Short mmCIF file of C-alpha atoms in Angstrom, two decimals:
data_model
loop_
_atom_site.label_atom_id
_atom_site.label_comp_id
_atom_site.label_asym_id
_atom_site.label_seq_id
_atom_site.Cartn_x
_atom_site.Cartn_y
_atom_site.Cartn_z
CA SER A 22 -0.06 0.18 0.05
CA THR A 23 3.07 2.13 0.62
CA TRP A 24 4.10 1.85 -2.97
CA LEU A 25 1.12 2.35 -4.07
CA LEU A 26 0.45 5.43 -2.36
CA SER A 27 4.17 6.83 -3.58
CA ARG A 28 3.24 5.90 -7.09
CA ASP A 29 -0.13 8.11 -6.63
CA VAL A 30 1.98 10.80 -5.11
CA ILE A 31 4.76 10.62 -7.82
CA ALA A 32 2.06 10.67 -10.51
CA GLU A 33 0.16 13.83 -9.18
CA ARG A 34 3.77 15.62 -8.56
CA ASP A 35 4.22 14.84 -12.45
CA ALA A 36 0.75 15.91 -13.37
CA ALA A 37 1.35 19.30 -11.76
CA GLU A 38 4.73 19.57 -12.82
CA LYS A 39 3.24 19.18 -16.51
CA ALA A 40 0.74 21.47 -16.00
CA ARG A 41 3.18 24.15 -14.84
CA ARG A 42 5.37 23.74 -17.93
CA ASP A 43 2.10 23.95 -20.15
CA LEU A 44 0.88 27.32 -18.42
CA VAL A 45 4.53 28.73 -18.74
CA ALA A 46 4.75 27.57 -22.43
CA ALA A 47 1.23 29.55 -23.06
CA VAL A 48 2.25 32.13 -21.32
CA SER A 49 5.08 32.75 -22.86
CA HIS A 50 3.43 32.03 -26.48
CA ASP A 51 0.76 34.75 -25.71
CA LEU A 52 3.23 37.57 -24.55
CA ARG A 53 5.99 36.84 -27.56
CA THR A 54 3.48 37.72 -30.40
CA PRO A 55 2.61 41.17 -29.30
CA LEU A 56 6.05 42.19 -27.88
CA THR A 57 7.33 41.04 -31.23
CA SER A 58 4.82 43.40 -33.08
CA LEU A 59 5.63 46.05 -30.51
CA ARG A 60 9.02 46.00 -31.36
CA LEU A 61 9.13 46.14 -35.02
CA LEU A 62 6.28 48.84 -35.01
CA ALA A 63 8.35 50.73 -32.47
CA ASP A 64 11.21 50.49 -34.68
CA ALA A 65 9.50 51.44 -37.80
CA THR A 66 7.70 54.20 -36.20
CA ARG A 67 11.37 55.75 -35.42
CA ASP A 68 12.09 55.60 -38.97
CA ASP A 69 12.49 59.35 -40.47
CA VAL A 70 10.93 57.86 -43.66
CA VAL A 71 7.41 56.90 -42.41
CA ASP A 72 5.00 59.38 -43.10
CA PRO A 73 2.67 60.96 -40.53
CA ASP A 74 -0.48 59.03 -41.56
CA THR A 75 1.49 55.56 -41.38
CA ARG A 76 3.30 56.50 -38.15
CA ARG A 77 -0.21 57.16 -36.62
CA SER A 78 -1.49 53.97 -37.99
CA TYR A 79 1.48 52.30 -36.28
CA LEU A 80 0.92 53.98 -33.30
CA GLU A 81 -2.68 52.79 -33.07
CA GLN A 82 -1.70 49.13 -33.59
CA MET A 83 1.08 49.56 -30.57
CA SER A 84 -1.75 50.61 -28.49
CA VAL A 85 -3.98 47.47 -29.32
CA HIS A 86 -1.30 45.16 -28.72
CA ILE A 87 -0.37 47.06 -25.29
CA ARG A 88 -4.04 46.90 -24.08
CA SER A 89 -3.90 43.11 -25.06
CA LEU A 90 -0.87 42.38 -22.62
CA SER A 91 -2.22 44.60 -20.02
CA ALA A 92 -5.49 42.30 -19.99
CA LEU A 93 -3.34 39.35 -20.29
CA ILE A 94 -1.24 40.55 -16.98
CA GLU A 95 -4.47 41.67 -15.10
CA ASP A 96 -6.18 38.19 -15.91
CA LEU A 97 -3.04 36.31 -14.64
CA PHE A 98 -2.65 38.32 -11.49
CA GLU A 99 -6.64 37.40 -10.90
CA LEU A 100 -6.09 33.99 -11.44
CA SER A 101 -3.38 33.57 -9.24
CA ARG A 102 -5.19 35.26 -6.36
CA LEU A 103 -8.18 33.00 -7.01
CA GLU A 104 -6.26 29.73 -7.00
CA ALA A 105 -4.46 31.26 -3.95
CA GLY A 106 -7.71 31.45 -2.12
CA ASP A 107 -7.06 35.13 -1.48
CA ILE A 108 -10.77 36.00 -1.93
CA GLU A 109 -12.25 38.91 0.09
CA TRP A 110 -15.79 39.29 -1.37
CA SER A 111 -19.14 40.12 0.35
CA LEU A 112 -21.81 37.93 -0.82
CA GLN A 113 -25.29 39.55 -1.40
CA ARG A 114 -28.77 38.47 -2.60
CA VAL A 115 -28.41 38.79 -6.25
CA ARG A 116 -31.61 38.92 -8.44
CA LEU A 117 -30.57 37.26 -11.72
CA ASP A 118 -33.14 38.68 -13.70
CA GLU A 119 -31.82 42.24 -12.95
CA LEU A 120 -28.14 41.17 -13.31
CA VAL A 121 -28.52 39.02 -16.66
CA GLY A 122 -30.50 41.84 -18.16
CA GLU A 123 -27.95 44.44 -17.42
CA THR A 124 -25.19 42.41 -18.75
CA VAL A 125 -27.01 41.06 -21.78
CA GLU A 126 -27.70 45.08 -22.48
CA ALA A 127 -24.28 45.78 -21.98
CA MET A 128 -22.90 43.21 -24.47
CA ARG A 129 -25.48 44.13 -27.21
CA ALA A 130 -23.50 46.35 -29.05
CA GLN A 131 -20.67 43.89 -29.40
CA ALA A 132 -23.52 41.30 -30.56
CA ASP A 133 -24.92 43.58 -33.17
CA ALA A 134 -21.53 44.42 -34.82
CA LYS A 135 -21.36 40.63 -35.56
CA HIS A 136 -24.92 40.29 -36.53
CA VAL A 137 -25.94 38.15 -33.42
CA ALA A 138 -29.03 38.03 -31.37
CA VAL A 139 -28.48 38.08 -27.82
CA GLN A 140 -31.30 37.72 -25.43
CA ALA A 141 -32.15 37.11 -21.70
CA HIS A 142 -34.79 34.56 -20.49
CA VAL A 143 -35.05 34.84 -16.82
CA PRO A 144 -38.19 34.96 -14.98
CA GLY A 145 -38.83 37.88 -12.56
CA ASN A 146 -39.74 35.49 -9.78
CA LEU A 147 -36.60 33.79 -9.90
CA ALA A 148 -35.28 32.48 -6.17
CA PRO A 149 -32.16 35.07 -5.75
CA ALA A 150 -28.70 33.65 -5.73
CA ARG A 151 -26.34 34.21 -2.68
CA ALA A 152 -23.18 35.77 -4.91
CA ASN A 153 -20.78 38.75 -5.43
CA PRO A 154 -22.46 40.78 -8.11
CA GLU A 155 -19.15 42.31 -9.57
CA LYS A 156 -17.87 38.69 -9.63
CA LEU A 157 -20.91 37.08 -11.03
CA GLN A 158 -21.30 39.72 -13.83
CA ARG A 159 -17.49 38.90 -14.85
CA VAL A 160 -18.59 35.18 -15.19
CA LEU A 161 -21.72 36.39 -17.59
CA PHE A 162 -19.46 38.72 -19.72
CA ASN A 163 -16.91 36.16 -20.26
CA LEU A 164 -19.26 33.41 -21.09
CA ILE A 165 -21.57 36.06 -23.41
CA GLN A 166 -18.43 37.26 -25.27
CA ASN A 167 -17.39 33.56 -25.70
CA ALA A 168 -20.46 32.67 -27.23
CA ILE A 169 -20.90 35.96 -29.38
CA ARG A 170 -17.28 35.11 -30.72
CA HIS A 171 -17.92 31.38 -31.54
CA THR A 172 -21.58 32.32 -33.13
CA PRO A 173 -21.69 33.13 -36.93
CA ALA A 174 -23.84 35.91 -38.25
CA ASP A 175 -27.45 35.40 -37.94
CA GLY A 176 -27.00 33.08 -35.04
CA SER A 177 -27.94 33.76 -31.59
CA VAL A 178 -26.92 33.85 -28.15
CA THR A 179 -29.22 33.01 -25.06
CA VAL A 180 -29.01 33.55 -21.12
CA ALA A 181 -31.39 31.80 -19.00
CA ALA A 182 -31.77 30.78 -15.54
CA GLU A 183 -33.89 28.68 -13.29
CA SER A 184 -34.14 27.09 -9.61
CA ASN A 185 -33.59 23.63 -8.61
CA GLY A 186 -34.67 24.51 -4.80
CA VAL A 187 -31.29 24.40 -3.62
CA THR A 188 -29.14 26.00 -6.55
CA VAL A 189 -29.73 28.41 -9.05
CA GLU A 190 -28.60 27.68 -12.60
CA VAL A 191 -27.43 29.71 -15.34
CA GLU A 192 -27.25 28.86 -18.56
CA VAL A 193 -25.43 30.53 -21.52
CA ALA A 194 -26.51 28.78 -25.04
CA ASP A 195 -25.49 29.83 -28.74
CA THR A 196 -25.99 28.76 -32.29
CA GLY A 197 -22.42 28.37 -33.33
CA GLU A 198 -20.15 25.41 -33.98
CA GLY A 199 -20.17 23.77 -30.57
CA LEU A 200 -17.55 21.94 -28.82
CA PRO A 201 -16.94 18.05 -28.95
CA ALA A 202 -17.80 16.32 -25.93
CA GLU A 203 -13.89 15.00 -25.41
CA ASP A 204 -12.93 18.65 -25.35
CA ARG A 205 -15.24 19.99 -22.99
CA GLU A 206 -13.17 19.64 -19.85
CA ARG A 207 -10.21 21.01 -21.27
CA ALA A 208 -11.97 24.11 -22.48
CA PHE A 209 -11.72 25.09 -18.70
CA GLU A 210 -7.85 24.92 -18.99
CA PRO A 211 -5.78 27.78 -19.34
CA PHE A 212 -5.11 29.10 -22.71
CA TYR A 213 -7.11 26.11 -24.18
CA ARG A 214 -7.27 26.79 -27.69
CA GLY A 215 -9.55 23.73 -29.24
CA GLY A 216 -6.73 21.44 -30.44
CA ALA A 217 -3.04 21.03 -30.23
CA GLY A 218 -1.08 24.29 -31.36
CA ALA A 219 -4.34 25.78 -32.64
CA ALA A 220 -3.62 29.50 -32.93
CA ARG A 221 -6.19 32.05 -31.31
CA ALA A 222 -6.90 34.93 -33.71
CA ALA A 223 -6.22 38.66 -32.88
CA GLY A 224 -8.91 39.84 -30.75
CA ASP A 225 -9.90 36.41 -28.97
CA GLY A 226 -9.24 37.49 -25.48
CA THR A 227 -6.71 36.25 -23.02
CA GLY A 228 -7.36 32.45 -23.28
CA LEU A 229 -8.10 32.81 -19.77
CA GLY A 230 -11.83 33.62 -19.70
CA LEU A 231 -13.24 30.12 -18.93
CA THR A 232 -10.66 29.47 -16.36
CA ILE A 233 -11.53 32.41 -14.57
CA CYS A 234 -15.28 31.73 -14.82
CA ARG A 235 -14.53 28.35 -13.01
CA ALA A 236 -12.44 29.63 -10.44
CA ILE A 237 -15.05 32.57 -9.54
CA VAL A 238 -17.85 30.11 -9.62
CA GLU A 239 -16.05 27.49 -7.38
CA ALA A 240 -15.19 30.22 -4.96
CA HIS A 241 -18.81 30.76 -4.51
CA GLY A 242 -19.34 27.00 -4.01
CA GLY A 243 -20.72 26.13 -7.25
CA GLU A 244 -19.93 24.11 -10.47
CA ILE A 245 -19.44 25.03 -13.93
CA TRP A 246 -19.75 22.77 -17.03
CA PHE A 247 -20.57 22.08 -20.74
CA ALA A 248 -23.97 20.94 -21.04
CA ASP A 249 -25.41 18.65 -23.77
CA SER A 250 -26.91 20.63 -26.61
CA ARG A 251 -28.74 20.03 -30.18
CA ARG A 252 -27.02 22.89 -31.31
CA GLY A 253 -23.92 25.05 -30.64
CA ALA A 254 -22.41 25.15 -27.13
CA CYS A 255 -24.25 25.25 -23.66
CA VAL A 256 -22.31 26.59 -20.59
CA ARG A 257 -24.22 26.02 -17.39
CA PHE A 258 -23.40 27.00 -13.72
CA SER A 259 -24.37 26.86 -10.36
CA LEU A 260 -24.91 29.04 -7.33
CA PRO A 261 -26.07 28.71 -3.75
CA ARG A 262 -29.61 29.96 -3.58
CA ALA A 263 -29.85 32.94 -0.97
CA ARG A 264 -31.80 31.89 2.19
#
């Protein structure tokens, strides 16, 4: 039994070390691309041959890369705090019809730009959840943004919620390409790209959105998962009901 225990400890240690190496490699990849572009753009901007319009264009591109780097660093810090249990949140009674409605409206311009319909179906008499409203809204923003990103024009994203008596469950469903069942758990891993070596396009976010969603939901005592769906992807998460 001691040998079996040692083998399990070694396997767990090796898995943790592999996860650490994978995370470092992914972070390095996502830092290298914008930094390389910034270096090239900075060199080009210093060139006296560049005309004013081109210089302005280069400066705008540099701003985009700087914002991308800032978002990545902020998400890395937030994830490290969540995983370390550094959480000082006030939990409140949250009316999901109000919070979901507000979040959907905030995302409407982004959805309209992609010609995707986004809608909320949350009953006004739904039992309130016990949660931190700002962190819960971060989860909703991430899930809705991710759904819009993976939904083609003329598709739709729907946010719904229901209570089963003990918990409240929220669902973000889209009519996009969906996700194979074998990839659903891995989708919550940092920097998961939907396949080995698959590149993430510019504007696809930091690659930590779903990872942060899971950490926030679990810190509330809930769970998050990809549910079966006849079309597109469907992410559901649970939260404790307010007493």
